[in-house]
């Protein structure tokens, strides 16, 4: 999506009435939803992964419902020119993007045995869920796969629990953080007030603007004529974007953070007890309230110094430092020696994850009868895996530097 004229910050770019969004029907029973969730989580070998991914897997049945709906609607619109979604369905790509669902069987097995195993479990659970949802409904296997691919890569949520297919909005490409120049927007209207007063076309407010239920996209910065419009799909890693969306931002000059991970509890950490003061400080810092969430390190992004997206340990460990200190902490707050065990725990977690990635790469780098190296034959993931490895190396380096006490001056 490209701007045809200059667009002011705050201007409404796209308005989509609610009736034009394709929501999922309730195909899965509560029993089927619960069974799909528990079976998927059971496939994740690490308890840490089960804990981190539970929320996403709890929402998986909702994505299944949208995919099943898309498959059925596409089947129905094939011969029905009056179908309300016919024009939208005709506009959608005919083929799946290059993602996990279209990978070869041995590539799938490799991802399933790698540190990114949850991506394989999630994608396969989606496929299984759509088959369960459409049991007894005639929709070809090819159509089901197509619908699952497109729902995974193009659906968008008004709220996390409500994914939908959004015509036009699904054409906007992804960029991370401040590089994105637009955002999802819904008017917040007091009872009895006129929606027109809340809609802003570059400062031009008045009648004729959308007044019914719906959602839109607004500019978060000025967009010049001829410039592309970008949305952020979230703080997703290269591997997540490649596996679920079918592209790698690194290949097109974009950026992506490394996988989130949890560090292990250590002696100094275990001695800390959350009190009302700490609870208030965590709330003020927009931090998780539960200890498990505080130990989750996410969004680390090591890139060039000029990038607005760079996010180092000072940013990622702010909440953990508040927990340890019982005081307010900023990303730039100097590290104390008492916090070095935290940095060592993070370094250990990054070292362990790097070691596991190197083992995964080594499994495909051993010459076989069929090929000298299967890693070089990976169609979709080499660049994304290499990006993850580089980010982990930077995590180890930064944690090592920050946890090294400054050299003492020699007495004269």
PDB file of N, CA and C in Angstrom, residues 1 153-156 168-183 228-242 244-257 301 309 387:
ATOM      1  N   UNK A   1       0.854  -1.176   0.000  1.00  0.00           N
ATOM      2  CA  UNK A   1       0.000   0.000   0.000  1.00  0.00           C
ATOM      3  C   UNK A   1       0.893   1.230   0.000  1.00  0.00           C
ATOM      4  N   UNK A 153      -1.339 -16.049   7.883  1.00  0.00           N
ATOM      5  CA  UNK A 153      -0.477 -14.965   7.415  1.00  0.00           C
ATOM      6  C   UNK A 153      -1.189 -13.628   7.224  1.00  0.00           C
ATOM      7  N   UNK A 154      -2.559 -13.624   7.186  1.00  0.00           N
ATOM      8  CA  UNK A 154      -3.249 -12.387   6.841  1.00  0.00           C
ATOM      9  C   UNK A 154      -4.331 -11.945   7.829  1.00  0.00           C
ATOM     10  N   UNK A 155      -4.738 -12.803   8.760  1.00  0.00           N
ATOM     11  CA  UNK A 155      -5.796 -12.390   9.690  1.00  0.00           C
ATOM     12  C   UNK A 155      -5.244 -11.389  10.692  1.00  0.00           C
ATOM     13  N   UNK A 156      -6.139 -10.616  11.259  1.00  0.00           N
ATOM     14  CA  UNK A 156      -5.753  -9.562  12.194  1.00  0.00           C
ATOM     15  C   UNK A 156      -6.805  -9.512  13.285  1.00  0.00           C
ATOM     16  N   UNK A 168      -8.326  -5.291   2.394  1.00  0.00           N
ATOM     17  CA  UNK A 168      -7.523  -4.076   2.170  1.00  0.00           C
ATOM     18  C   UNK A 168      -6.443  -3.927   3.237  1.00  0.00           C
ATOM     19  N   UNK A 169      -6.825  -3.982   4.521  1.00  0.00           N
ATOM     20  CA  UNK A 169      -5.835  -3.840   5.587  1.00  0.00           C
ATOM     21  C   UNK A 169      -4.778  -4.940   5.471  1.00  0.00           C
ATOM     22  N   UNK A 170      -5.187  -6.134   4.998  1.00  0.00           N
ATOM     23  CA  UNK A 170      -4.234  -7.245   4.909  1.00  0.00           C
ATOM     24  C   UNK A 170      -3.223  -7.069   3.777  1.00  0.00           C
ATOM     25  N   UNK A 171      -3.325  -5.964   3.041  1.00  0.00           N
ATOM     26  CA  UNK A 171      -2.330  -5.667   2.003  1.00  0.00           C
ATOM     27  C   UNK A 171      -1.126  -4.915   2.572  1.00  0.00           C
ATOM     28  N   UNK A 172      -1.262  -4.366   3.778  1.00  0.00           N
ATOM     29  CA  UNK A 172      -0.198  -3.532   4.353  1.00  0.00           C
ATOM     30  C   UNK A 172       0.920  -4.421   4.882  1.00  0.00           C
ATOM     31  N   UNK A 173       2.137  -4.118   4.475  1.00  0.00           N
ATOM     32  CA  UNK A 173       3.299  -4.906   4.885  1.00  0.00           C
ATOM     33  C   UNK A 173       3.776  -4.528   6.289  1.00  0.00           C
ATOM     34  N   UNK A 174       4.628  -5.399   6.827  1.00  0.00           N
ATOM     35  CA  UNK A 174       5.120  -5.280   8.206  1.00  0.00           C
ATOM     36  C   UNK A 174       6.447  -4.545   8.276  1.00  0.00           C
ATOM     37  N   UNK A 175       6.568  -3.705   9.291  1.00  0.00           N
ATOM     38  CA  UNK A 175       7.863  -3.203   9.733  1.00  0.00           C
ATOM     39  C   UNK A 175       7.805  -3.112  11.244  1.00  0.00           C
ATOM     40  N   UNK A 176       8.952  -3.219  11.868  1.00  0.00           N
ATOM     41  CA  UNK A 176       9.007  -3.280  13.320  1.00  0.00           C
ATOM     42  C   UNK A 176       8.979  -1.886  13.943  1.00  0.00           C
ATOM     43  N   UNK A 177       8.311  -1.792  15.072  1.00  0.00           N
ATOM     44  CA  UNK A 177       8.402  -0.629  15.944  1.00  0.00           C
ATOM     45  C   UNK A 177       8.195   0.701  15.267  1.00  0.00           C
ATOM     46  N   UNK A 178       9.149   1.609  15.483  1.00  0.00           N
ATOM     47  CA  UNK A 178       8.997   2.976  15.003  1.00  0.00           C
ATOM     48  C   UNK A 178       9.142   3.099  13.492  1.00  0.00           C
ATOM     49  N   UNK A 179       9.580   2.065  12.828  1.00  0.00           N
ATOM     50  CA  UNK A 179       9.661   2.104  11.363  1.00  0.00           C
ATOM     51  C   UNK A 179       8.253   2.031  10.779  1.00  0.00           C
ATOM     52  N   UNK A 180       7.362   1.327  11.474  1.00  0.00           N
ATOM     53  CA  UNK A 180       5.967   1.279  11.035  1.00  0.00           C
ATOM     54  C   UNK A 180       5.379   2.684  11.141  1.00  0.00           C
ATOM     55  N   UNK A 181       4.626   3.103  10.124  1.00  0.00           N
ATOM     56  CA  UNK A 181       4.087   4.466  10.110  1.00  0.00           C
ATOM     57  C   UNK A 181       2.566   4.501  10.220  1.00  0.00           C
ATOM     58  N   UNK A 182       1.964   3.375  10.598  1.00  0.00           N
ATOM     59  CA  UNK A 182       0.515   3.350  10.802  1.00  0.00           C
ATOM     60  C   UNK A 182       0.191   2.363  11.910  1.00  0.00           C
ATOM     61  N   UNK A 183      -1.045   2.402  12.389  1.00  0.00           N
ATOM     62  CA  UNK A 183      -1.469   1.493  13.447  1.00  0.00           C
ATOM     63  C   UNK A 183      -2.959   1.213  13.339  1.00  0.00           C
ATOM     64  N   UNK A 228       5.692   3.904   1.127  1.00  0.00           N
ATOM     65  CA  UNK A 228       4.875   2.748   1.485  1.00  0.00           C
ATOM     66  C   UNK A 228       4.327   2.886   2.893  1.00  0.00           C
ATOM     67  N   UNK A 229       3.125   2.387   3.089  1.00  0.00           N
ATOM     68  CA  UNK A 229       2.496   2.344   4.409  1.00  0.00           C
ATOM     69  C   UNK A 229       2.864   1.013   5.070  1.00  0.00           C
ATOM     70  N   UNK A 230       3.297   1.079   6.338  1.00  0.00           N
ATOM     71  CA  UNK A 230       3.674  -0.136   7.069  1.00  0.00           C
ATOM     72  C   UNK A 230       2.902  -0.228   8.381  1.00  0.00           C
ATOM     73  N   UNK A 231       2.529  -1.446   8.742  1.00  0.00           N
ATOM     74  CA  UNK A 231       1.967  -1.775  10.052  1.00  0.00           C
ATOM     75  C   UNK A 231       2.949  -2.683  10.776  1.00  0.00           C
ATOM     76  N   UNK A 232       2.961  -2.642  12.098  1.00  0.00           N
ATOM     77  CA  UNK A 232       3.731  -3.628  12.852  1.00  0.00           C
ATOM     78  C   UNK A 232       2.827  -4.808  13.181  1.00  0.00           C
ATOM     79  N   UNK A 233       3.255  -6.026  12.805  1.00  0.00           N
ATOM     80  CA  UNK A 233       2.495  -7.223  13.142  1.00  0.00           C
ATOM     81  C   UNK A 233       2.786  -7.668  14.576  1.00  0.00           C
ATOM     82  N   UNK A 234       3.708  -6.972  15.221  1.00  0.00           N
ATOM     83  CA  UNK A 234       4.094  -7.329  16.585  1.00  0.00           C
ATOM     84  C   UNK A 234       5.592  -7.547  16.668  1.00  0.00           C
ATOM     85  N   UNK A 235       6.084  -7.790  17.868  1.00  0.00           N
ATOM     86  CA  UNK A 235       7.513  -8.006  18.083  1.00  0.00           C
ATOM     87  C   UNK A 235       7.853  -9.462  17.775  1.00  0.00           C
ATOM     88  N   UNK A 236       7.806  -9.789  16.484  1.00  0.00           N
ATOM     89  CA  UNK A 236       7.980 -11.169  16.034  1.00  0.00           C
ATOM     90  C   UNK A 236       9.386 -11.379  15.490  1.00  0.00           C
ATOM     91  N   UNK A 237       9.954 -12.552  15.751  1.00  0.00           N
ATOM     92  CA  UNK A 237      11.303 -12.868  15.297  1.00  0.00           C
ATOM     93  C   UNK A 237      11.302 -13.212  13.807  1.00  0.00           C
ATOM     94  N   UNK A 238      12.491 -13.272  13.237  1.00  0.00           N
ATOM     95  CA  UNK A 238      12.612 -13.662  11.830  1.00  0.00           C
ATOM     96  C   UNK A 238      12.025 -15.046  11.591  1.00  0.00           C
ATOM     97  N   UNK A 239      12.273 -15.970  12.525  1.00  0.00           N
ATOM     98  CA  UNK A 239      11.756 -17.328  12.368  1.00  0.00           C
ATOM     99  C   UNK A 239      10.239 -17.370  12.469  1.00  0.00           C
ATOM    100  N   UNK A 240       9.672 -16.568  13.359  1.00  0.00           N
ATOM    101  CA  UNK A 240       8.220 -16.519  13.480  1.00  0.00           C
ATOM    102  C   UNK A 240       7.584 -15.933  12.224  1.00  0.00           C
ATOM    103  N   UNK A 241       8.170 -14.862  11.711  1.00  0.00           N
ATOM    104  CA  UNK A 241       7.634 -14.233  10.502  1.00  0.00           C
ATOM    105  C   UNK A 241       7.778 -15.159   9.296  1.00  0.00           C
ATOM    106  N   UNK A 242       8.894 -15.850   9.192  1.00  0.00           N
ATOM    107  CA  UNK A 242       9.101 -16.781   8.086  1.00  0.00           C
ATOM    108  C   UNK A 242       8.133 -17.957   8.185  1.00  0.00           C
ATOM    109  N   UNK A 244       5.213 -18.325  10.034  1.00  0.00           N
ATOM    110  CA  UNK A 244       3.780 -18.055  10.130  1.00  0.00           C
ATOM    111  C   UNK A 244       3.263 -17.087   9.073  1.00  0.00           C
ATOM    112  N   UNK A 245       4.136 -16.202   8.579  1.00  0.00           N
ATOM    113  CA  UNK A 245       3.695 -15.179   7.619  1.00  0.00           C
ATOM    114  C   UNK A 245       4.272 -15.366   6.219  1.00  0.00           C
ATOM    115  N   UNK A 246       5.355 -16.128   6.127  1.00  0.00           N
ATOM    116  CA  UNK A 246       5.892 -16.429   4.808  1.00  0.00           C
ATOM    117  C   UNK A 246       6.900 -15.435   4.281  1.00  0.00           C
ATOM    118  N   UNK A 247       7.533 -14.645   5.157  1.00  0.00           N
ATOM    119  CA  UNK A 247       8.605 -13.757   4.700  1.00  0.00           C
ATOM    120  C   UNK A 247       9.611 -13.555   5.829  1.00  0.00           C
ATOM    121  N   UNK A 248      10.807 -13.143   5.460  1.00  0.00           N
ATOM    122  CA  UNK A 248      11.864 -12.877   6.422  1.00  0.00           C
ATOM    123  C   UNK A 248      12.233 -11.403   6.299  1.00  0.00           C
ATOM    124  N   UNK A 249      12.017 -10.590   7.342  1.00  0.00           N
ATOM    125  CA  UNK A 249      12.299  -9.151   7.228  1.00  0.00           C
ATOM    126  C   UNK A 249      13.748  -8.840   6.908  1.00  0.00           C
ATOM    127  N   UNK A 250      14.672  -9.722   7.344  1.00  0.00           N
ATOM    128  CA  UNK A 250      16.080  -9.479   7.065  1.00  0.00           C
ATOM    129  C   UNK A 250      16.405  -9.508   5.586  1.00  0.00           C
ATOM    130  N   UNK A 251      15.637 -10.284   4.827  1.00  0.00           N
ATOM    131  CA  UNK A 251      15.869 -10.401   3.389  1.00  0.00           C
ATOM    132  C   UNK A 251      15.453  -9.126   2.658  1.00  0.00           C
ATOM    133  N   UNK A 252      14.477  -8.381   3.241  1.00  0.00           N
ATOM    134  CA  UNK A 252      13.982  -7.171   2.572  1.00  0.00           C
ATOM    135  C   UNK A 252      14.420  -5.906   3.300  1.00  0.00           C
ATOM    136  N   UNK A 253      15.490  -6.000   4.075  1.00  0.00           N
ATOM    137  CA  UNK A 253      16.036  -4.819   4.722  1.00  0.00           C
ATOM    138  C   UNK A 253      15.346  -4.427   6.009  1.00  0.00           C
ATOM    139  N   UNK A 254      14.517  -5.330   6.575  1.00  0.00           N
ATOM    140  CA  UNK A 254      13.826  -5.038   7.822  1.00  0.00           C
ATOM    141  C   UNK A 254      14.585  -5.592   9.018  1.00  0.00           C
ATOM    142  N   UNK A 255      13.961  -5.505  10.182  1.00  0.00           N
ATOM    143  CA  UNK A 255      14.584  -5.961  11.410  1.00  0.00           C
ATOM    144  C   UNK A 255      13.612  -6.832  12.195  1.00  0.00           C
ATOM    145  N   UNK A 256      14.159  -7.678  13.045  1.00  0.00           N
ATOM    146  CA  UNK A 256      13.324  -8.524  13.901  1.00  0.00           C
ATOM    147  C   UNK A 256      14.112  -8.864  15.158  1.00  0.00           C
ATOM    148  N   UNK A 257      13.427  -8.946  16.293  1.00  0.00           N
ATOM    149  CA  UNK A 257      14.116  -9.295  17.537  1.00  0.00           C
ATOM    150  C   UNK A 257      14.392 -10.779  17.626  1.00  0.00           C
ATOM    151  N   UNK A 301      16.893  -6.822  20.582  1.00  0.00           N
ATOM    152  CA  UNK A 301      17.198  -6.583  19.179  1.00  0.00           C
ATOM    153  C   UNK A 301      18.510  -5.825  19.079  1.00  0.00           C
ATOM    154  N   UNK A 309      14.900   0.931  16.706  1.00  0.00           N
ATOM    155  CA  UNK A 309      14.364  -0.324  17.234  1.00  0.00           C
ATOM    156  C   UNK A 309      15.316  -1.064  18.160  1.00  0.00           C
ATOM    157  N   UNK A 387      20.203 -15.229  11.719  1.00  0.00           N
ATOM    158  CA  UNK A 387      19.870 -14.003  12.452  1.00  0.00           C
ATOM    159  C   UNK A 387      19.720 -14.300  13.938  1.00  0.00           C
TER     160      UNK A 387
END
